[in-house]
Coordinates of C-alpha atoms in Angstrom, one line a residue:
X1 CA -12.2 49.0 79.4
X2 CA -9.1 46.9 78.4
X3 CA -5.6 48.5 78.9
X4 CA -3.4 45.0 79.5
X5 CA -2.4 44.1 76.1
X6 CA -1.6 47.5 74.5
X7 CA -3.9 47.1 71.7
X8 CA -5.2 50.6 72.4
X9 CA -2.1 51.8 71.0
X10 CA -3.2 51.0 67.6
X11 CA -5.4 53.9 66.1
X12 CA -8.1 51.5 64.8
X13 CA -8.4 49.5 68.4
X14 CA -8.4 52.7 70.3
X15 CA -11.4 54.2 68.3
X16 CA -13.5 50.8 68.3
X17 CA -12.5 50.9 72.1
X18 CA -13.9 54.6 72.8
X19 CA -17.0 53.6 70.8
X20 CA -17.4 50.9 73.1
X21 CA -16.8 53.1 76.0
X22 CA -19.3 55.5 74.8
X23 CA -22.0 52.6 74.1
X24 CA -21.5 51.4 77.7
X25 CA -22.3 54.7 79.1
X26 CA -25.5 54.7 76.8
X27 CA -26.4 51.3 77.9
X28 CA -26.4 52.4 81.6
X29 CA -28.5 55.7 80.4
X30 CA -30.9 53.0 78.9
X31 CA -31.2 50.9 82.1
X32 CA -31.9 54.4 83.9
X33 CA -34.6 55.4 81.8
X34 CA -36.1 51.5 82.3
X35 CA -36.4 52.0 85.9
X36 CA -37.9 55.4 85.2
X37 CA -40.3 53.7 83.0
X38 CA -39.4 56.2 80.2
X39 CA -39.6 54.4 77.1
X40 CA -39.5 57.4 74.8
X41 CA -36.0 58.0 76.4
X42 CA -35.1 54.4 75.9
X43 CA -36.1 54.8 72.2
X44 CA -33.7 57.9 71.8
X45 CA -30.7 56.0 73.5
X46 CA -31.5 53.2 71.2
X47 CA -31.2 55.4 68.2
X48 CA -28.0 57.0 69.5
X49 CA -26.8 53.6 70.4
X50 CA -27.3 52.3 66.5
X51 CA -25.7 55.6 65.5
X52 CA -22.7 55.0 67.2
X53 CA -22.5 51.1 66.2
X54 CA -23.3 52.0 62.4
X55 CA -19.8 52.8 61.5
X56 CA -18.4 50.8 64.5
X57 CA -19.9 47.7 63.0
X58 CA -18.9 48.5 59.1
X59 CA -15.2 48.9 60.5
X60 CA -15.2 45.5 62.3
X61 CA -17.1 43.5 59.7
X62 CA -15.4 44.8 56.7
X63 CA -12.1 45.7 58.0
X64 CA -11.0 43.7 61.4
X65 CA -13.3 40.4 61.2
X66 CA -12.2 39.3 57.8
X67 CA -8.6 39.4 58.7
X68 CA -9.4 37.2 61.6
X69 CA -12.1 34.9 60.0
X70 CA -9.8 32.3 58.9
X71 CA -7.9 31.6 62.1
X72 CA -11.1 32.1 64.1
X73 CA -14.2 31.4 61.8
X74 CA -16.5 30.3 64.5
X75 CA -15.9 33.2 67.0
X76 CA -16.1 35.9 64.0
X77 CA -19.5 33.9 62.8
X78 CA -20.7 34.3 66.1
X79 CA -19.8 37.9 66.8
X80 CA -21.7 38.8 63.6
X81 CA -24.9 37.3 64.5
X82 CA -24.8 39.0 67.6
X83 CA -24.6 42.1 65.7
X84 CA -27.6 41.5 63.8
X85 CA -29.7 40.6 66.9
X86 CA -28.7 43.6 68.3
X87 CA -29.4 45.6 65.3
X88 CA -32.8 44.1 64.9
X89 CA -33.9 45.3 68.7
X90 CA -32.2 48.9 68.2
X91 CA -34.0 49.0 64.6
X92 CA -37.4 48.7 66.2
X93 CA -37.2 52.1 67.5
X94 CA -35.4 53.8 64.7
X95 CA -38.4 55.8 63.6
X96 CA -40.3 56.3 67.1
X97 CA -40.8 54.5 70.2
X98 CA -42.3 51.1 69.4
X99 CA -45.7 50.7 70.6
X100 CA -44.9 46.9 71.7
X101 CA -45.2 47.1 75.5
X102 CA -42.5 44.0 75.4
X103 CA -39.9 46.1 73.5
X104 CA -38.4 47.8 76.5
X105 CA -37.7 44.5 77.9
X106 CA -36.1 43.5 74.3
X107 CA -33.9 46.2 74.5
X108 CA -32.5 45.4 77.9
X109 CA -32.0 42.0 76.6
X110 CA -30.2 43.0 73.6
X111 CA -28.1 45.7 75.6
X112 CA -27.1 42.8 78.1
X113 CA -25.9 41.1 74.8
X114 CA -24.3 44.1 73.5
X115 CA -22.5 44.4 76.8
X116 CA -21.1 40.9 77.1
X117 CA -20.2 41.2 73.2
X118 CA -18.1 44.2 73.9
X119 CA -16.2 42.7 76.4
X120 CA -15.7 39.3 74.0
X121 CA -14.2 41.9 71.5
X122 CA -12.2 43.6 74.1
X123 CA -10.6 40.7 75.9
X124 CA -10.4 38.4 72.6
X125 CA -10.6 39.9 69.2
X126 CA -8.6 43.2 69.8
X127 CA -5.6 41.2 71.5
X128 CA -5.9 38.7 68.8
X129 CA -5.8 41.5 66.0
X130 CA -2.9 42.9 67.6
X131 CA -0.8 39.7 67.7
X132 CA -1.9 38.4 64.2
X133 CA -2.7 41.3 61.6
X134 CA -0.2 42.5 59.2
X135 CA 0.7 46.2 58.2
X136 CA -1.7 45.3 55.0
X137 CA -4.4 44.0 57.4
X138 CA -4.3 47.3 59.3
X139 CA -4.0 49.6 56.3
X140 CA -7.6 47.8 55.0
X141 CA -9.1 48.5 58.4
X142 CA -8.1 52.0 58.3
X143 CA -9.4 52.3 54.6
X144 CA -12.7 51.2 55.9
X145 CA -12.8 53.7 58.9
X146 CA -11.9 56.2 56.4
X147 CA -15.2 55.4 54.3
X148 CA -17.5 54.8 57.5
X149 CA -16.2 57.5 59.7
X150 CA -16.4 57.7 63.3
X151 CA -19.0 59.6 65.4
X152 CA -16.5 60.0 68.3
X153 CA -15.1 63.4 66.6
X154 CA -18.5 64.9 66.2
X155 CA -19.5 63.8 69.9
X156 CA -16.5 65.7 71.0
X157 CA -14.3 62.7 71.3
X158 CA -16.0 60.7 74.2

């Protein structure tokens, strides 16, 4: 992903970026499963994406976004609304493959939104955070990460 601003030198952003990278790979897997007509595989992948996004979203919404909300209220509100839309579609597969034959296309739409969302964060939020957050803000982000955890370490640091 993004490497032009140096924001990945900050541990919190590096972890968020690596989670984005993992999710982008999973999105590709979901598209492959869709092409193969494998809704069950799509559901498994949706659950994996939701697993990665759980702690990721918590770090963003309870650590990073609050520090940026005063300066960028509309953008942050929009990103949070996109989180809810994506979570809703992923959540449809939380327990099993959805029976609704329209779900695979809804998932692809949500994953397209997620891909665009990731680019907004990589190209807008993360550089803005690097430029604008104080030491105290970064400490707050790190505290949320400590509470939320990460699946990167469990996934072998992917």
